Short mmCIF file of C-alpha atoms in Angstrom, two decimals:
data_model
loop_
_atom_site.label_atom_id
_atom_site.label_comp_id
_atom_site.label_asym_id
_atom_site.label_seq_id
_atom_site.Cartn_x
_atom_site.Cartn_y
_atom_site.Cartn_z
CA MET A 1 9.92 -14.01 -13.10
CA LYS A 2 6.81 -15.11 -14.92
CA ILE A 3 3.89 -12.67 -15.54
CA GLN A 4 1.68 -14.88 -13.58
CA ASN A 5 3.46 -14.70 -10.69
CA ILE A 6 4.11 -11.10 -11.03
CA LEU A 7 0.45 -10.82 -11.52
CA LYS A 8 -0.54 -13.15 -8.56
CA ARG A 9 1.65 -11.19 -6.27
CA PHE A 10 0.38 -7.90 -6.94
CA ILE A 11 -3.31 -9.57 -6.71
CA VAL A 12 -2.36 -10.97 -3.53
CA THR A 13 -0.78 -7.89 -2.29
CA VAL A 14 -3.85 -5.72 -3.20
CA PHE A 15 -6.26 -7.86 -1.14
CA ALA A 16 -4.14 -8.06 1.78
CA ASN A 17 -3.76 -4.31 1.82
CA PHE A 18 -7.26 -3.61 1.11
CA GLY A 19 -8.63 -6.23 3.89
CA PHE A 20 -6.04 -4.56 6.29
CA ALA A 21 -7.73 -0.90 5.36
CA ILE A 22 -11.20 -2.20 5.81
CA LEU A 23 -10.64 -3.94 9.19
CA VAL A 24 -8.72 -0.53 10.50
CA LEU A 25 -11.85 1.41 9.26
CA LEU A 26 -14.44 -1.20 10.53
CA THR A 27 -12.56 -0.89 13.80
CA GLY A 28 -12.47 2.83 13.65
CA SER A 29 -16.41 2.65 12.77
CA ARG A 30 -17.18 0.45 15.84
CA PHE A 31 -15.53 2.67 18.28
CA ILE A 32 -15.80 6.51 16.82
CA GLY A 33 -18.18 5.69 14.29
CA SER A 34 -21.27 7.37 16.20
CA GLU A 35 -19.00 10.55 17.06
CA ALA A 36 -17.94 10.92 13.18
CA LYS A 37 -20.96 10.26 11.92
CA SER A 38 -21.89 13.72 11.63
CA PHE A 39 -18.71 15.26 9.88
CA SER A 40 -17.29 12.43 7.78
CA PRO A 41 -18.73 10.33 5.02
CA LEU A 42 -16.48 7.39 5.95
CA PHE A 43 -18.33 6.73 8.75
CA ALA A 44 -21.83 7.42 7.48
CA LEU A 45 -23.38 4.70 9.10
CA GLY A 46 -22.23 5.22 12.53
CA SER A 47 -20.92 2.17 14.27
CA GLU A 48 -23.19 0.03 11.92
CA GLY A 49 -20.46 -0.23 9.43
CA LEU A 50 -19.08 1.18 6.10
CA PRO A 51 -21.00 2.39 3.40
CA ASN A 52 -20.86 0.46 -0.05
CA GLY A 53 -19.61 3.63 -1.78
CA VAL A 54 -16.42 3.81 0.90
CA VAL A 55 -15.51 0.42 0.55
CA PHE A 56 -15.29 0.57 -3.20
CA MET A 57 -13.31 3.66 -3.01
CA PHE A 58 -10.83 1.99 -0.72
CA PHE A 59 -10.63 -0.87 -3.04
CA LEU A 60 -9.91 1.32 -6.36
CA GLY A 61 -7.44 3.17 -3.95
CA THR A 62 -5.84 0.33 -2.82
CA LEU A 63 -5.52 -0.79 -6.10
CA VAL A 64 -3.55 2.48 -7.27
CA LEU A 65 -1.50 2.53 -4.20
CA MET A 66 -0.37 -0.84 -4.76
CA GLY A 67 0.02 -0.03 -8.52
CA ILE A 68 2.39 2.68 -7.39
CA ARG A 69 4.19 0.36 -4.98
CA PHE A 70 4.37 -2.12 -7.65
CA LEU A 71 5.70 0.18 -10.24
CA PHE A 72 8.46 1.90 -8.13
CA LEU A 73 9.25 -0.82 -5.53
CA SER A 74 9.89 -3.85 -7.75
CA ASP A 75 12.58 -4.72 -10.12
CA ALA A 76 9.58 -5.87 -12.61
CA VAL A 77 9.29 -2.54 -14.28
CA ILE A 78 12.12 -0.33 -13.21
CA ARG A 79 15.26 -1.64 -12.85
CA SER A 80 17.78 0.82 -12.88
CA MET A 81 16.37 3.54 -10.42
CA GLN A 82 18.14 3.59 -7.48
CA ILE A 83 16.02 2.39 -3.97
CA PRO A 84 16.26 5.64 -2.00
CA THR A 85 14.91 7.58 -5.31
CA ARG A 86 12.26 4.41 -5.66
CA VAL A 87 10.97 4.91 -2.08
CA PHE A 88 10.49 8.85 -2.09
CA LEU A 89 8.99 8.77 -5.72
CA THR A 90 6.47 6.19 -4.00
CA VAL A 91 5.81 8.02 -0.92
CA LEU A 92 5.26 11.15 -2.75
CA LEU A 93 2.94 9.97 -5.39
CA SER A 94 1.06 7.64 -2.92
CA PHE A 95 0.50 10.85 -0.50
CA ALA A 96 -0.19 13.17 -3.24
CA PHE A 97 -2.89 10.39 -4.49
CA MET A 98 -4.12 9.77 -0.77
CA LEU A 99 -4.73 13.84 -0.56
CA GLY A 100 -6.34 13.84 -3.88
CA LEU A 101 -8.91 11.00 -2.94
CA ILE A 102 -9.46 12.23 0.74
CA ILE A 103 -10.47 15.97 -0.70
CA PHE A 104 -12.43 14.32 -3.77
CA CYS A 105 -14.71 12.06 -1.95
CA GLY A 106 -15.01 14.57 0.95
CA TRP A 107 -13.87 11.86 3.37
CA PHE A 108 -13.22 14.62 6.59
CA PRO A 109 -13.45 18.42 6.68
CA LYS A 110 -10.34 20.37 5.37
CA ASP A 111 -10.98 22.62 8.19
CA THR A 112 -10.56 20.16 10.93
CA ALA A 113 -7.01 19.03 12.18
CA ILE A 114 -7.63 16.02 14.12
CA PRO A 115 -8.69 13.74 11.07
CA TRP A 116 -5.45 14.97 9.12
CA ILE A 117 -3.27 14.63 11.96
CA VAL A 118 -4.51 11.04 12.19
CA PHE A 119 -4.15 10.45 8.42
CA ALA A 120 -0.52 11.68 8.45
CA VAL A 121 0.24 9.53 11.15
CA SER A 122 -1.34 6.42 9.76
CA PHE A 123 0.29 7.23 6.46
CA ILE A 124 3.77 7.48 7.73
CA ALA A 125 3.10 4.21 9.54
CA VAL A 126 1.86 2.14 6.93
CA CYS A 127 4.67 3.65 4.45
CA ILE A 128 7.17 2.65 6.95
CA ARG A 129 5.58 -0.77 7.09
CA SER A 130 5.14 -1.03 3.47
CA THR A 131 8.66 -0.27 2.94
CA LEU A 132 10.11 -2.77 5.14
CA VAL A 133 7.80 -5.60 3.67
CA SER A 134 9.19 -4.68 0.16
CA PHE A 135 12.94 -4.30 1.26
CA ARG A 136 12.22 -7.72 2.89
CA GLN A 137 11.05 -9.45 -0.31
CA ILE A 138 13.58 -7.61 -2.52
CA ARG A 139 16.59 -9.23 -0.13
CA LYS A 140 14.67 -12.56 0.07
CA GLU A 141 14.56 -12.41 -4.07
CA ASN A 142 18.27 -11.45 -4.09
CA GLU A 143 19.35 -14.25 -1.72
CA MET A 144 17.36 -16.74 -3.89
CA LEU A 145 19.12 -15.33 -7.09
CA THR A 146 22.46 -15.37 -5.10
CA ASP A 147 22.00 -18.86 -3.81
CA ALA A 148 21.18 -19.91 -7.51
CA LEU A 149 23.99 -18.39 -8.78
CA HIS A 150 26.51 -19.87 -6.48
CA LYS A 151 24.98 -23.34 -7.40
CA PHE A 152 25.36 -22.77 -10.85
CA GLN A 153 29.10 -21.71 -10.73
CA ASN A 154 29.83 -24.76 -8.64
CA GLN A 155 28.24 -27.04 -10.96
CA GLY A 156 30.52 -25.52 -13.74
CA ASN A 157 33.69 -26.02 -11.69
CA ALA A 158 32.96 -29.53 -11.01
#
């Protein structure tokens, strides 16, 4: 696959995931922003929107997370590692990165359970969605390669 295509797909994936994350945050801000304003910098503006710093950190976070996903869940970089190992490492590194980002940015208090539970459930849901999308892309690419191989083999037999 050409480097331009890989780069284009990576950029599209980053912005699609970033847009989805911001949409979720804006929706959360609209409905719980006023209540969450007092304990989370994520919702420092209440129901009025998101602070610029939060949006920027979410963009950088999305860039890193999609980089981790690209590294382990595409054949562009690592080809010999088994898929379950790739998925495990992707989830583990992504979870560790997000924990670090949440703690570093102070997005929610360490001693309040509800935000951590919501984070864990959301993270699991996003991992499942992302993994399914990746497997679908891998399956589609494998089908295209198999079809091309069959066409090539049939041309040689004709």
